[in-house]
XYZ file of C-alpha atoms in Angstrom:
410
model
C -31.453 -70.364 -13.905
C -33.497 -67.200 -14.132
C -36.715 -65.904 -12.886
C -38.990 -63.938 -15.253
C -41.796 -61.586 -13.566
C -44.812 -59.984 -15.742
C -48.557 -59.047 -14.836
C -49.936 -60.325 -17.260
C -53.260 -62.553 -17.002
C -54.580 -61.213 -14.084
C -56.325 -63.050 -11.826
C -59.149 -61.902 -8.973
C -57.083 -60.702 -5.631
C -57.926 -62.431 -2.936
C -58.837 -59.800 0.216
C -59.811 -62.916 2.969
C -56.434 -61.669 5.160
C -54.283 -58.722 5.633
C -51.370 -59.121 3.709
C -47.562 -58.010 4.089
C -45.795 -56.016 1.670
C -46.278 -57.740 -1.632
C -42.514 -56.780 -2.756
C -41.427 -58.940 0.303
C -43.996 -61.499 -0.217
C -42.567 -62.170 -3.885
C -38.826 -61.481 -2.550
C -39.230 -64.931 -0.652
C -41.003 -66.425 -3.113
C -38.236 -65.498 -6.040
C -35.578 -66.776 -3.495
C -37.308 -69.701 -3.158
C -37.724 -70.012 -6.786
C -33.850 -69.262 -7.555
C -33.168 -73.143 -6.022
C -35.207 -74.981 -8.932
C -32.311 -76.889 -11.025
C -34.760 -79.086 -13.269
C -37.457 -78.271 -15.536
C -39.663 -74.808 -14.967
C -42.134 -73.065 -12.952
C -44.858 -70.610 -13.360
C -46.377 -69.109 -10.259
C -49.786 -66.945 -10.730
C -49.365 -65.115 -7.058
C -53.056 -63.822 -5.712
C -52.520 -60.381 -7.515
C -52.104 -62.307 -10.902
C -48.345 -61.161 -11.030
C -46.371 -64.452 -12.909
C -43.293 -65.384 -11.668
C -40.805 -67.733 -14.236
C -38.531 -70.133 -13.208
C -36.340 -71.691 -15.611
C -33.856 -74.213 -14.295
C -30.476 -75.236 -16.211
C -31.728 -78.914 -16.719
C -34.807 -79.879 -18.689
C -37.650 -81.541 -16.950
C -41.558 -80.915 -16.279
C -42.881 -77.700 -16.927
C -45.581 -76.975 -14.357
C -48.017 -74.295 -12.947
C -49.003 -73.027 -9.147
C -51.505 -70.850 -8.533
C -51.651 -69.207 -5.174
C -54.953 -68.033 -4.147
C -53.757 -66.564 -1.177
C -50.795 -65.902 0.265
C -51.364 -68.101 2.785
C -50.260 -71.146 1.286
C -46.691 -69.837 1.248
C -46.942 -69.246 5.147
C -48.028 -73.042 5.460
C -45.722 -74.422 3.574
C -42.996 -72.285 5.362
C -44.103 -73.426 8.999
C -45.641 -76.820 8.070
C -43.580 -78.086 4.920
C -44.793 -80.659 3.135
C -47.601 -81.832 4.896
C -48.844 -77.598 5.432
C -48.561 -77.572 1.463
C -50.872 -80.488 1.084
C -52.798 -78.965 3.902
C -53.011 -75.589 1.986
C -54.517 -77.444 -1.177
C -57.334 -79.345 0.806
C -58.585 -75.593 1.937
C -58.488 -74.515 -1.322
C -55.162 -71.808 -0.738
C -53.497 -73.241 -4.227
C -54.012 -75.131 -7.297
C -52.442 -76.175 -10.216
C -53.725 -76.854 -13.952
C -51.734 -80.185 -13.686
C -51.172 -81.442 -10.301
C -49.176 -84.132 -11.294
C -46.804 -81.686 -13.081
C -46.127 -79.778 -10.029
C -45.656 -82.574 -7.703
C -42.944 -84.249 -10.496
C -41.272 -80.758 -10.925
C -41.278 -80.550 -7.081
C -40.667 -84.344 -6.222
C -37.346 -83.592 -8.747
C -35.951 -80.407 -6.841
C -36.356 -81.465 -3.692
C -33.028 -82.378 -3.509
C -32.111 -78.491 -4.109
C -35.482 -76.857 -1.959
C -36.007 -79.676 1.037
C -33.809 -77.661 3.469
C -35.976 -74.594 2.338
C -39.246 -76.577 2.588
C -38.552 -78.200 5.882
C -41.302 -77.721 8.784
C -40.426 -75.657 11.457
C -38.330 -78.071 14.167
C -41.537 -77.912 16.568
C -44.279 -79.157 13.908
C -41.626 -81.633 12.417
C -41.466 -83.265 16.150
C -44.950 -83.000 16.804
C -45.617 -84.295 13.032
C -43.139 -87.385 13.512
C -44.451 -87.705 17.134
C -48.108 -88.552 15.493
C -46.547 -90.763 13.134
C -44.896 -92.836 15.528
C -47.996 -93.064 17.584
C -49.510 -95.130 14.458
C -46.802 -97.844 14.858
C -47.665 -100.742 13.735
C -48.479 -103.115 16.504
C -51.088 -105.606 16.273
C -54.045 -103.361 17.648
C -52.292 -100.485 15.746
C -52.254 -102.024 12.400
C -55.903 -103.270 12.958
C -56.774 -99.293 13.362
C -54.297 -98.022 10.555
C -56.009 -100.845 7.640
C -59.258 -99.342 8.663
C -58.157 -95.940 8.527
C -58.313 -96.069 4.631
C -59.780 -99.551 3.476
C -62.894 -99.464 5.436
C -64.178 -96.371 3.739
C -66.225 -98.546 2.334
C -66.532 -101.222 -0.869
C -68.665 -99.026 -2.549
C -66.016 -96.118 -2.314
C -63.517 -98.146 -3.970
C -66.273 -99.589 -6.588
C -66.846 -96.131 -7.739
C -63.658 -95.405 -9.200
C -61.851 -98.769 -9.274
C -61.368 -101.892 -12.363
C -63.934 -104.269 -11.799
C -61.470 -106.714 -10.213
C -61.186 -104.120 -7.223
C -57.136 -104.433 -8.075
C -55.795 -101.451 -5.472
C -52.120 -101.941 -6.708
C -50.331 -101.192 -9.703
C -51.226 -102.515 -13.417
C -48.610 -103.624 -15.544
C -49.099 -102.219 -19.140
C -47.713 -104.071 -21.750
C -49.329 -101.714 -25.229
C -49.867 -98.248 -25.447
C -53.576 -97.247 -25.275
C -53.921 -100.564 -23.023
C -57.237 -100.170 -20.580
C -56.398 -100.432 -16.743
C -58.684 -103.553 -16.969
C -56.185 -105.299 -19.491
C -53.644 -103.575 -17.440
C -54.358 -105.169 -14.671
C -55.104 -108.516 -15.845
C -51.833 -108.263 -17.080
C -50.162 -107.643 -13.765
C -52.357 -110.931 -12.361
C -51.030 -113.224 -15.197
C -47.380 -112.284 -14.397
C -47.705 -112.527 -10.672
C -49.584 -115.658 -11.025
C -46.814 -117.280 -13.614
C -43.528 -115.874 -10.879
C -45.652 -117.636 -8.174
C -45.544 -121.005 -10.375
C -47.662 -123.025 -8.228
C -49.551 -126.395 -9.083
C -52.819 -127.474 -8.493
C -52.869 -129.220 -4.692
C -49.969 -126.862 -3.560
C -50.567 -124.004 -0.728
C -50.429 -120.545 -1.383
C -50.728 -118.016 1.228
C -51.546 -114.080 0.165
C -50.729 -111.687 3.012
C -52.580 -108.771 2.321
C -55.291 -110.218 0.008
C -57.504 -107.265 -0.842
C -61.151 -107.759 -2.628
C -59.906 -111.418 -3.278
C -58.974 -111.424 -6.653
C -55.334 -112.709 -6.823
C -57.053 -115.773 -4.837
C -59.919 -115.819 -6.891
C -57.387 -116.013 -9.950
C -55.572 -118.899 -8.228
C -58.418 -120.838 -7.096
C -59.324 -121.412 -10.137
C -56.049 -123.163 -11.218
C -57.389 -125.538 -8.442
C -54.538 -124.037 -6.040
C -55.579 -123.895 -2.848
C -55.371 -120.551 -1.027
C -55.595 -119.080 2.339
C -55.559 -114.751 1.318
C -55.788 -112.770 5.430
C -56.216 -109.300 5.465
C -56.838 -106.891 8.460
C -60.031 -104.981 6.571
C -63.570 -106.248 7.666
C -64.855 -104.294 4.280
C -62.577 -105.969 2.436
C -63.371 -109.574 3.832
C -67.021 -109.712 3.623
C -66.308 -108.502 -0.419
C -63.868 -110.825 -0.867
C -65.669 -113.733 0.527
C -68.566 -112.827 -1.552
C -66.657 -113.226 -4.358
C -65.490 -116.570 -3.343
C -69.082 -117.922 -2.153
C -70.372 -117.170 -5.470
C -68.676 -120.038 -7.320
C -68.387 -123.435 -6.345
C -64.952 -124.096 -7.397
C -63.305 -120.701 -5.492
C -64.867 -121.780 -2.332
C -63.447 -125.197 -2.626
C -60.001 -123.613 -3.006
C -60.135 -120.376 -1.272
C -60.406 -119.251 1.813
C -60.080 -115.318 3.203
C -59.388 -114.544 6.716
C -59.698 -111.590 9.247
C -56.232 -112.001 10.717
C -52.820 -110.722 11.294
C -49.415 -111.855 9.420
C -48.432 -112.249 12.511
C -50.020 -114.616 14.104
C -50.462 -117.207 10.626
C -49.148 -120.704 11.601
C -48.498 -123.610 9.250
C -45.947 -123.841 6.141
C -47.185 -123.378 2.419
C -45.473 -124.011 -0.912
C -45.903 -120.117 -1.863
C -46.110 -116.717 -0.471
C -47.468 -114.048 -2.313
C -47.970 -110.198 -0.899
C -48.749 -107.409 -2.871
C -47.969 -103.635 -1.649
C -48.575 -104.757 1.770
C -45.065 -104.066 2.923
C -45.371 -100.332 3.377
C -47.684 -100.781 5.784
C -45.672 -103.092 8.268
C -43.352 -100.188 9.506
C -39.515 -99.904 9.551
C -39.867 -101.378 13.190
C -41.405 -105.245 12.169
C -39.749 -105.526 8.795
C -37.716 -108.240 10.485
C -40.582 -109.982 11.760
C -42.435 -109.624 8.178
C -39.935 -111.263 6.593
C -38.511 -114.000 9.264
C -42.418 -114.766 9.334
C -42.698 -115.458 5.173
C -39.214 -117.712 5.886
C -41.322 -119.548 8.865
C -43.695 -119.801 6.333
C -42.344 -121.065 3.486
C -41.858 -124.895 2.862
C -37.788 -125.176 2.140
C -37.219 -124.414 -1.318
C -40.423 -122.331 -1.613
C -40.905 -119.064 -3.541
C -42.686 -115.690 -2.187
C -43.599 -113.149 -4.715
C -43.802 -109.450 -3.040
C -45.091 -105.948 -4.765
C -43.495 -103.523 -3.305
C -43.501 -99.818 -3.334
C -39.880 -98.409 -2.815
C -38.559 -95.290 -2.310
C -35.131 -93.655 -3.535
C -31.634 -94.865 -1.820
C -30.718 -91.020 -1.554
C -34.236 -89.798 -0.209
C -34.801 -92.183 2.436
C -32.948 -90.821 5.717
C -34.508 -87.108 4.727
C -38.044 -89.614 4.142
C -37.442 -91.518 7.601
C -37.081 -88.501 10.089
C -39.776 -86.520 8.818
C -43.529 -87.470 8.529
C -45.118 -86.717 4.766
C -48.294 -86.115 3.686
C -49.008 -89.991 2.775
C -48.280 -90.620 6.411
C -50.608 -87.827 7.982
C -53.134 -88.110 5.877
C -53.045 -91.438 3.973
C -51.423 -94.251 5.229
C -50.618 -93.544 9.157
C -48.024 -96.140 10.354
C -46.776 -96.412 6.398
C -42.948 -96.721 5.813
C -41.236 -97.249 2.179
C -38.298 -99.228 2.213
C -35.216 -99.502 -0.595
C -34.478 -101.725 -2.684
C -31.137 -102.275 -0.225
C -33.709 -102.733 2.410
C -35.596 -105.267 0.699
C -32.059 -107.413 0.389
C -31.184 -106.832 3.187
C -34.015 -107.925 5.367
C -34.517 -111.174 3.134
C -31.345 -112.192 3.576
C -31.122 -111.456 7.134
C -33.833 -113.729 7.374
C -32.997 -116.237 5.699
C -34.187 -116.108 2.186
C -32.509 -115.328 -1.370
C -34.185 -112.690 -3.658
C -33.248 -114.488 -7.149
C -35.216 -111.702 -9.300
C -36.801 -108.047 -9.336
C -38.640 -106.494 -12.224
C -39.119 -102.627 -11.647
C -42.412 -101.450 -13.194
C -42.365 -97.889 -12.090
C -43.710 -95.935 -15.144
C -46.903 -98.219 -14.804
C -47.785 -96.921 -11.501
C -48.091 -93.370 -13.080
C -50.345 -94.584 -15.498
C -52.262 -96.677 -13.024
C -52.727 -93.600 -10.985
C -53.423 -91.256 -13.830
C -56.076 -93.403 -14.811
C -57.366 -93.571 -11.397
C -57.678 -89.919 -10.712
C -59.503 -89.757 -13.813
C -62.233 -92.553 -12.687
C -61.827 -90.765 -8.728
C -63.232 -87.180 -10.550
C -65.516 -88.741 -12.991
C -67.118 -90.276 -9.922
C -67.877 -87.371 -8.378
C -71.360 -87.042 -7.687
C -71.551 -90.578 -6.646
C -69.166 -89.974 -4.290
C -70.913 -87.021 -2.845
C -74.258 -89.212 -3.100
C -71.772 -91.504 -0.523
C -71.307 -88.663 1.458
C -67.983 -87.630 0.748
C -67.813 -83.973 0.814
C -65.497 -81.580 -1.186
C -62.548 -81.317 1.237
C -62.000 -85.169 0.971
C -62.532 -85.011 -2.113
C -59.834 -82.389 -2.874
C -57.290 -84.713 -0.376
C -57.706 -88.008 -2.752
C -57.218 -85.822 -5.627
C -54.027 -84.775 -4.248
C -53.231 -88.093 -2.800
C -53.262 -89.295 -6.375
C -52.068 -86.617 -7.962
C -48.725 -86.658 -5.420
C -48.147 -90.324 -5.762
C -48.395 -90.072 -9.539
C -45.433 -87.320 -9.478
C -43.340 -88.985 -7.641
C -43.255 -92.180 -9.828
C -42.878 -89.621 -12.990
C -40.027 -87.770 -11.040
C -38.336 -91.318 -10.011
C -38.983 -90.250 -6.214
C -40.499 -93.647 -5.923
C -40.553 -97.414 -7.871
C -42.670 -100.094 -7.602
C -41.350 -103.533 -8.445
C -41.997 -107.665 -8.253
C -39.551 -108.900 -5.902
C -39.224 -113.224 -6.101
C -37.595 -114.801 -3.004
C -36.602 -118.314 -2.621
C -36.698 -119.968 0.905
């Protein structure tokens, strides 16, 4: 690879802090620059100078603009979770975020022991983490955390059917309504039940998977851990006669559901659970589940060869985002189904649909913004969902991460 410098396209210096040498400043920066293996990288430093990378594989070409050197110092001492921090103040940007975060996401492998946090902050980063475990009180705080911002958050920038998990497009130029219909109908037809069977939906969201099945006349109990989410969801299912005679949404814990049911369906509610109770998640769905019974789960999974590097130190989802989250494998997923007792018969990876989900998110998120800020969300939570969307949305383009339909049999 080689690294190209020019000063052309100038850009305003920034004079907020005292800087170092700038010869050293970009000396760091080019060394850091020298790793990249896929794709390219053009960073605008604060003086305007432009710094090319060009690795030896193809892959994304993407843009970072520092607009002050202090970005590099945060992502130096805090890693990935300073660089995230460094956006939210406004230190960096990018004319395509998710670009940067795919060309990033795919070097990793090449920059992470560059882009490690200093030993201290990585403890004192993984030390916060852990104190979001995922207890019963714990997960209680950690759902609220992000779903209780509030219905009319999610309203703003959400499909109508308040779906908060991946579409499935089947066309090109397919809306994320269709999109997400679409994802319903095949979730509904791996589920396969019959009107007068049980169905129980751990993590049931704004009610519309039981909405959908309610109205097949099966009967569903859906339990979340989200008071906003409940009192929409119920809503929903007061409004019509024939839901609420099938339907029925609770404010409780996986954990503490009794009783057996014909089918189990879950969507991207795993990540939340923790490393620590995935064997009580699952040996609960085999309690569960009447013998021969199917669960469907969405899951959100992370690379085999990125999850020990992902497990011992806390990212930016997990400070910011998602506090108690945890990805699992694919191997995990196996593996903790059949330790408990259950077969997975079938997976169907999806994982280019989540970047289009998301891209088509961020677009409704920004579009939205002045009735955000009429909701009172100011500019420097704004700037986090933007990245929160943007990163996610890289790392399914880079591979980082998958999201998939997993079918068990009990």
């Amino acid at each position: 690879m080689h690294i190209d410098a020019d000063s052309t396209d100038l850009l305003p210096s920034s004079h907020e802090e005292m800087a170092p040498c700038r010869s050293l400043r970009e000396t760091m920066l080019a060394r850091l620059l020298r790793q990249l293996a896929v794709g390219s990288l053009t960073v605008v430093t604060p003086e305007g100078r432009r710094l090319v990378a060009r690795g030896p594989l193809p892959g994304p070409e993407a843009t970072l603009v520092l607009h002050r050197w202090r970005a590099m110092r945060r992502l130096a001492t805090g890693g990935d979770v300073g660089f995230s921090e460094a956006y939210i103040a406004g230190d960096w940007s990018s004319p395509d975020l998710p670009a940067f975060i795919d060309c990033a996401a795919r070097n990793i492998p090449r920059l992470a022991a560059q882009l490690a946090a200093l030993p201290p902050l990585r403890l004192w980063n993984r030390l916060r983490h852990l104190l979001h475990a995922n207890s019963k009180s714990g997960s209680r705080r950690n759902i609220s955390f992000h779903y209780d911002l509030g219905n009319e958050f999610y309203r703003a920038w959400l499909d109508a059917s308040m779906s908060y998990s991946s579409a499935i497009y089947t066309d090109p130029g397919q809306s994320l309504e269709a999109a997400q219909q679409a994802k319903l109908a095949r979730i509904i037809e791996l589920v396969d039940a019959r009107p007068g069977q049980r169905v129980l939906e751990i993590g049931c969201g704004w009610g519309s998977l039981a909405a959908a099945l309610a109205r097949r006349g099966i009967d569903v109990v859906g339990i979340t851990l989200s008071r906003e989410q409940l009192a929409d969801g119920r809503a929903l299912i007061a409004a019509q006669p024939m839901l609420a005679a099938h339907a029925e949404l609770r404010l409780q814990d996986y954990r503490d559901v009794n009783g057996r049911y014909d089918r189990i369906v879950s969507i991207e509610m795993l990540e939340a659970v923790g490393e620590a109770y995935w064997p009580i998640y699952f040996t609960k769905l085999r309690q569960c589940l009447n013998p021969g019974g199917t669960a469907v789960l969405q899951v959100i999974t992370i690379a085999e060869d990125r999850f020990e590097d992902y497990r011992r130190n806390t990212d930016f989802i997990q400070r910011h985002i998602f506090p108690g989250g945890m990805l699992p494998t694919k191997t995990h997923i196996a593996e903790q189904a059949r330790r408990a007792g259950l077969e997975l018969v079938a997976t169907e990876a999806f994982g280019p649909s989540y970047a289009i989900t998301l891209a088509e998110w961020r677009a409704r998120f920004l579009a939205a913004r002045d009735e955000l800020e009429r909701q009172g969300f100011g500019s420097d939570f704004r700037r986090l969902w933007e990245y929160y969307l943007s990163y996610c949305e890289g790392g399914f383009r880079a591979g980082a991460i998958d999201v998939g339909l997993y079918t068990l049999r009990g």
